[in-house]
mmCIF file of C-alpha atoms in Angstrom:
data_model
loop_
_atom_site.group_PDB
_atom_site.id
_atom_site.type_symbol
_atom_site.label_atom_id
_atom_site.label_comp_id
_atom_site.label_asym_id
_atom_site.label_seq_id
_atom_site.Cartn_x
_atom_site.Cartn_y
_atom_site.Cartn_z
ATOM 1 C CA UNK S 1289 -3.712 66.478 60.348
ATOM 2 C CA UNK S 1290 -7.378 67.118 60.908
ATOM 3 C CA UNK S 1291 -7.796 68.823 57.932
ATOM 4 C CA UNK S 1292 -6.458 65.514 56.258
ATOM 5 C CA UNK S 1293 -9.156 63.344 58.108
ATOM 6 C CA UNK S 1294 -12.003 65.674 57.285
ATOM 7 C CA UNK S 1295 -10.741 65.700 53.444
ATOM 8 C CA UNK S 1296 -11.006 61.736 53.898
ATOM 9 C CA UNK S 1297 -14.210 61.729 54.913
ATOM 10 C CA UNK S 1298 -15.827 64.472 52.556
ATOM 11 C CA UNK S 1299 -14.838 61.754 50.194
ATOM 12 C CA UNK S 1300 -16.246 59.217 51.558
ATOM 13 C CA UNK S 1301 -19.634 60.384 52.262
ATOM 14 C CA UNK S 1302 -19.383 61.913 48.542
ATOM 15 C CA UNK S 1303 -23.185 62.433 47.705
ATOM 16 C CA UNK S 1304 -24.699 59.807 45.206
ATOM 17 C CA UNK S 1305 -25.394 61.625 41.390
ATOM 18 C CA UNK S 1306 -28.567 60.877 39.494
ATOM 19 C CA UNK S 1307 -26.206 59.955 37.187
ATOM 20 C CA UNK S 1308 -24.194 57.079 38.963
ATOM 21 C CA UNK S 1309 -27.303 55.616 39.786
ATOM 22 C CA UNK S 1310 -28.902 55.727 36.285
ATOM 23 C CA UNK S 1311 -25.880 54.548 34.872
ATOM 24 C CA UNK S 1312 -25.932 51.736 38.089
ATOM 25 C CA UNK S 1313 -29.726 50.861 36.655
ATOM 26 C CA UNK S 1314 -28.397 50.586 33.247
ATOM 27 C CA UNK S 1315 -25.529 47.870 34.281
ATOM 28 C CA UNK S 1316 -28.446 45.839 35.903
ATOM 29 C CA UNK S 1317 -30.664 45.862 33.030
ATOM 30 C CA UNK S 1318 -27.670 45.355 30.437
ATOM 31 C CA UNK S 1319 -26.391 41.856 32.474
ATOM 32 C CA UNK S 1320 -30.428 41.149 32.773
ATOM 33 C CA UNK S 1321 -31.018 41.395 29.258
ATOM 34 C CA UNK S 1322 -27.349 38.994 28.693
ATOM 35 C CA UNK S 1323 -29.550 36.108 30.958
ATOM 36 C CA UNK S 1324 -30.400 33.724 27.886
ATOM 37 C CA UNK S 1325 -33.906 32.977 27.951
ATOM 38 C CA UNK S 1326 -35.206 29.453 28.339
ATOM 39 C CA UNK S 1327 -35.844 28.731 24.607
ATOM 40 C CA UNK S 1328 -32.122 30.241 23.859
ATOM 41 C CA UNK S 1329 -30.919 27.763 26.739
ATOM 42 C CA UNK S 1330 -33.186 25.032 24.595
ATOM 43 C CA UNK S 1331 -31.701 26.148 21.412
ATOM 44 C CA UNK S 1332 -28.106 25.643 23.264
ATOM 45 C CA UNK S 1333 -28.647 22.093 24.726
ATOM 46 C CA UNK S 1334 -29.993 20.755 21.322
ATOM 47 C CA UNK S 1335 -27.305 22.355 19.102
ATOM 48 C CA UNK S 1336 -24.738 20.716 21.792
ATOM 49 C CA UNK S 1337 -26.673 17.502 21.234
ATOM 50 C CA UNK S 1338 -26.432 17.705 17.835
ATOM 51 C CA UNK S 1339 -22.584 18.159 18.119
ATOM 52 C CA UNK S 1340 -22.154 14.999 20.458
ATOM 53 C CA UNK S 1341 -24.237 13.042 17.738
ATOM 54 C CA UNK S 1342 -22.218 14.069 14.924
ATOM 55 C CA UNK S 1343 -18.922 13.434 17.283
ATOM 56 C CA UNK S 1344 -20.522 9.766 18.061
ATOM 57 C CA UNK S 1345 -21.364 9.074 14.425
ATOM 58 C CA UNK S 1346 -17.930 10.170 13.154
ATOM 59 C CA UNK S 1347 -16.408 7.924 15.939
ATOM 60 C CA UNK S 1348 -18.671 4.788 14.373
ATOM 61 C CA UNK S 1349 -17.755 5.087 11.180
ATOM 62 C CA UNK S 1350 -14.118 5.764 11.611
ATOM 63 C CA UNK S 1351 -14.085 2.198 14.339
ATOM 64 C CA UNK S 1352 -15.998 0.462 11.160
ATOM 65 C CA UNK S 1353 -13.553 1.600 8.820
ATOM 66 C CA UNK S 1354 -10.615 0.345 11.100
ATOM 67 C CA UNK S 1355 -12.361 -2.870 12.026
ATOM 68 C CA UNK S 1356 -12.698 -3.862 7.918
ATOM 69 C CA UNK S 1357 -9.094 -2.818 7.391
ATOM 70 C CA UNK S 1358 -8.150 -4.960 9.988
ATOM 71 C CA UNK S 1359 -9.938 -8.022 8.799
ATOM 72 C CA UNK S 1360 -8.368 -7.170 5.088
ATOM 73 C CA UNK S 1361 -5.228 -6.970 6.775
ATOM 74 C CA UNK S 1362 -5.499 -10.106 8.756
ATOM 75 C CA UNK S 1363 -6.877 -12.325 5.675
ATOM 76 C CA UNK S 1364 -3.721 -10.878 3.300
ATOM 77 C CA UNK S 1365 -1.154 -12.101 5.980
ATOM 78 C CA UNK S 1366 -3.175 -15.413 6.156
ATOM 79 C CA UNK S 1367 -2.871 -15.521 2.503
ATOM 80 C CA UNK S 1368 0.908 -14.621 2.346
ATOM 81 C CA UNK S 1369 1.567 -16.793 4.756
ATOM 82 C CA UNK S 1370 -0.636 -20.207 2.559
ATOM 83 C CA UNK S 1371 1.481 -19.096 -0.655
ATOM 84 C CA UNK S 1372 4.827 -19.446 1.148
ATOM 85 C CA UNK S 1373 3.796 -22.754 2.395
ATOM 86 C CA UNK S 1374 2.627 -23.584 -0.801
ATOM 87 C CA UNK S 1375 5.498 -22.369 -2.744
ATOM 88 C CA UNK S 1376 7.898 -24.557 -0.347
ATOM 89 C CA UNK S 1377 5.927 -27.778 -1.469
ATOM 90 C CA UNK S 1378 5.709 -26.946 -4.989
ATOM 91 C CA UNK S 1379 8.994 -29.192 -5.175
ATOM 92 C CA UNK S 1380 7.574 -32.099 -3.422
ATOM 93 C CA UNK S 1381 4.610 -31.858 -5.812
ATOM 94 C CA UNK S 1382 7.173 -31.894 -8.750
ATOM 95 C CA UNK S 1383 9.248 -34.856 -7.757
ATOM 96 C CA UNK S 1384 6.011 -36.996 -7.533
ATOM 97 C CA UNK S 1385 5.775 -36.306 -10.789
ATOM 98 C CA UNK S 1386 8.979 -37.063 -11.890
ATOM 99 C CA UNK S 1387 8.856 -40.411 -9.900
ATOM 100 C CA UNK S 1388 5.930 -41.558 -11.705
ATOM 101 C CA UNK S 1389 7.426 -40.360 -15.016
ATOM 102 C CA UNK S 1390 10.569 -42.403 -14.439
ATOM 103 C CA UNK S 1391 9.096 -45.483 -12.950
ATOM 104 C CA UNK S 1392 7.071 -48.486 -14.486
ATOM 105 C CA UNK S 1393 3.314 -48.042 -14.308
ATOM 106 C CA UNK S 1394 2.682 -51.965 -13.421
ATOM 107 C CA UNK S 1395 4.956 -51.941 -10.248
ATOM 108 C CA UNK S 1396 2.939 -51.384 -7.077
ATOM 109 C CA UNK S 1397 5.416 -48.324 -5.992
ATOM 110 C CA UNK S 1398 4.690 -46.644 -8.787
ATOM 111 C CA UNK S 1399 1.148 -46.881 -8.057
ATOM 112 C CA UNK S 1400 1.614 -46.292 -4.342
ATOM 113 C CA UNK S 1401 3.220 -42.798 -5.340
ATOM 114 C CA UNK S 1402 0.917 -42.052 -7.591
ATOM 115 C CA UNK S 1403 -1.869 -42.566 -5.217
ATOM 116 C CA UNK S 1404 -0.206 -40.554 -2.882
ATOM 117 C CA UNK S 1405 0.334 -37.552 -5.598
ATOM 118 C CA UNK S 1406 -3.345 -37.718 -6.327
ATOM 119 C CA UNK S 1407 -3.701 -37.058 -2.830
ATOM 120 C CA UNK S 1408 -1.439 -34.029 -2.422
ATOM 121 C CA UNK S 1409 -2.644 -32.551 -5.655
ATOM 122 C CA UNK S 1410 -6.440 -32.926 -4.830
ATOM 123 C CA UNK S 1411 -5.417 -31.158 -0.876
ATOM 124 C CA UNK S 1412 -3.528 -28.330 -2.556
ATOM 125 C CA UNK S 1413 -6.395 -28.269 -5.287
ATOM 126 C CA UNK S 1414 -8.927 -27.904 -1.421
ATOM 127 C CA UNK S 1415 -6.760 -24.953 -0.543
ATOM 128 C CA UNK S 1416 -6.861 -23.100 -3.405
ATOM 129 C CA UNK S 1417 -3.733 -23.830 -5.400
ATOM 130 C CA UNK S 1418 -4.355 -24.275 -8.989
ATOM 131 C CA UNK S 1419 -2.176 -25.513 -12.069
ATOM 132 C CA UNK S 1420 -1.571 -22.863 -14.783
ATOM 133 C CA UNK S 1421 -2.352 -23.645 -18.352
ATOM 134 C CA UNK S 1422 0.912 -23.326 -21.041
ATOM 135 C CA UNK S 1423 0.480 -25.813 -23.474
ATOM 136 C CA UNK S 1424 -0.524 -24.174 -26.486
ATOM 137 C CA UNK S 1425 -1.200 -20.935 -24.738
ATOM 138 C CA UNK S 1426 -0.313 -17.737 -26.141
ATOM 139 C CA UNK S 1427 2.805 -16.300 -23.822
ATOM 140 C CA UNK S 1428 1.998 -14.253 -21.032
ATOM 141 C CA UNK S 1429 4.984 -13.103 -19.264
ATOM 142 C CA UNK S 1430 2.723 -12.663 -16.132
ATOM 143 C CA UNK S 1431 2.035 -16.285 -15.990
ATOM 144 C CA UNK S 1432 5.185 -17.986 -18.047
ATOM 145 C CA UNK S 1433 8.828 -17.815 -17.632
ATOM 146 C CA UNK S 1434 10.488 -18.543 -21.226
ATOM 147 C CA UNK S 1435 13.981 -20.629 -21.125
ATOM 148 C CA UNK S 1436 13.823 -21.407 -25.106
ATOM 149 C CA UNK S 1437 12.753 -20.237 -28.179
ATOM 150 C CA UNK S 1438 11.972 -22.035 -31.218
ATOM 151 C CA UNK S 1439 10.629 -21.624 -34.994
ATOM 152 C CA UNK S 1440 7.818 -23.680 -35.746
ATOM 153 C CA UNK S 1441 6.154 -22.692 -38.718
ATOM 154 C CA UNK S 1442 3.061 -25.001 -37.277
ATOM 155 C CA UNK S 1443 2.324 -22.986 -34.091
ATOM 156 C CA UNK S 1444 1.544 -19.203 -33.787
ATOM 157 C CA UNK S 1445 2.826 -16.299 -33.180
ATOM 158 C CA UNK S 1446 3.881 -16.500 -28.953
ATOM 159 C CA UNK S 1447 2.374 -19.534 -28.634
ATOM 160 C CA UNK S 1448 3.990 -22.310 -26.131
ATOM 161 C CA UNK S 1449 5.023 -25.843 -27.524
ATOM 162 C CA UNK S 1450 6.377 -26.877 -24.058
ATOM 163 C CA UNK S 1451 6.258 -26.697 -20.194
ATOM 164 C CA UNK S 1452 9.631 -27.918 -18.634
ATOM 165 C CA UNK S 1453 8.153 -27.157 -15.249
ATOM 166 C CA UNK S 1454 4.595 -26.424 -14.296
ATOM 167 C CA UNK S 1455 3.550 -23.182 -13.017
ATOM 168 C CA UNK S 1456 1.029 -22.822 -9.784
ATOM 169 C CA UNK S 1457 -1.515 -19.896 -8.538
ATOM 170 C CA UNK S 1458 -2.692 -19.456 -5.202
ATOM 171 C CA UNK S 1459 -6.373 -18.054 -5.488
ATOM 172 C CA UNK S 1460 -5.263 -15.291 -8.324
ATOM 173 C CA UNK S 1461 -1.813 -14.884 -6.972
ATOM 174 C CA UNK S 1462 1.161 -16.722 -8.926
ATOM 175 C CA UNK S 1463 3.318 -18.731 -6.535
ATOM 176 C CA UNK S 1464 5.317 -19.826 -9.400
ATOM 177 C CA UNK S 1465 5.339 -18.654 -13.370
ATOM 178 C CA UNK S 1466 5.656 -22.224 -15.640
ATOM 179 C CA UNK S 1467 8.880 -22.504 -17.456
ATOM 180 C CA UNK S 1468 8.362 -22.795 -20.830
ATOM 181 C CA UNK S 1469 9.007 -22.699 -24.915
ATOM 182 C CA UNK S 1470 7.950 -20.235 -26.789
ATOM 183 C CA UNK S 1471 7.151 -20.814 -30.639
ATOM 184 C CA UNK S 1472 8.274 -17.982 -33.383
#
């Protein structure tokens, strides 16, 4: 047993090596020389500045982008929403007509309706709705819905010689195509 304890402590008081300590030295100066120096630690900061910039700028443009989509998005809903509204009094607008078609321009009905068409026509006219021109148009199947078709040596090639019911647009959008007859 005591040569067991005296091997332990030959170990531990092992004498130091020139080596061990140059290579000890060496350790100190290699984490020294890993210390950044201040303008590396300036160099750093700015190039993380620069990222944060670039991360803010990017986060601008994409809220800008989102915030004009939005507003697109809201005014095309507003808009679907005014054509179906229009299209549902598109009929209303069509039996004033009719009325004042079948009815006797001196009697003061007559005249009350119209007055009251006038009206309609001139607020839908204030929102944006806007008659489509057939008569004597050339056919444009965007615009016109043909029921009938008809030689007439008179009229051109596609051309329209009547409306049976008028067609409407809403801004540029067609609420409803104009029925009509096309020529040749």
């Amino acid at each position: 047993m005591e040569n067991e304890e005296i091997k332990e402590q030959e170990l531990k008081e092992e004498p130091v090596s020139e080596e061990t300590i140059e290579s000890t030295e060496a350790e100190n100066t290699a984490e020294e020389a890993k210390e950044p120096t201040p303008e590396e630690l300036l160099e750093q900061e700015k190039q993380k500045a620069s990222d944060f910039e670039d991360r803010w700028k990017r986060s601008m443009a994409e809220f800008d982008n989102f915030r004009k989509r939005t507003q697109k998005e809201k005014e095309q809903s507003f808009d679907r929403g005014a054509k179906d509204v229009v299209e549902k009094m598109l009929p209303v607008l069509d039996n004033f007509e009719r009325a004042i078609a079948g009815g006797n321009a001196e009697d003061p009905f007559v005249q009350g309706v119209e007055m009251i068409y006038k009206q309609f026509k001139t607020a839908l006219e204030d929102m944006g709705v806007s008659e489509i021109e057939a008569l004597g148009q050339t056919f444009d199947p965007g615009l016109h819905y043909a029921v009938a078709h008809v030689e007439d040596e008179e009229l051109g090639e596609s051309t329209i010689k009547a409306v049976f019911q008028k067609g409407y647009k809403y801004k540029d959008t067609v609420v409803r195509c104009a029925m009509v007859q096309v020529a040749n």
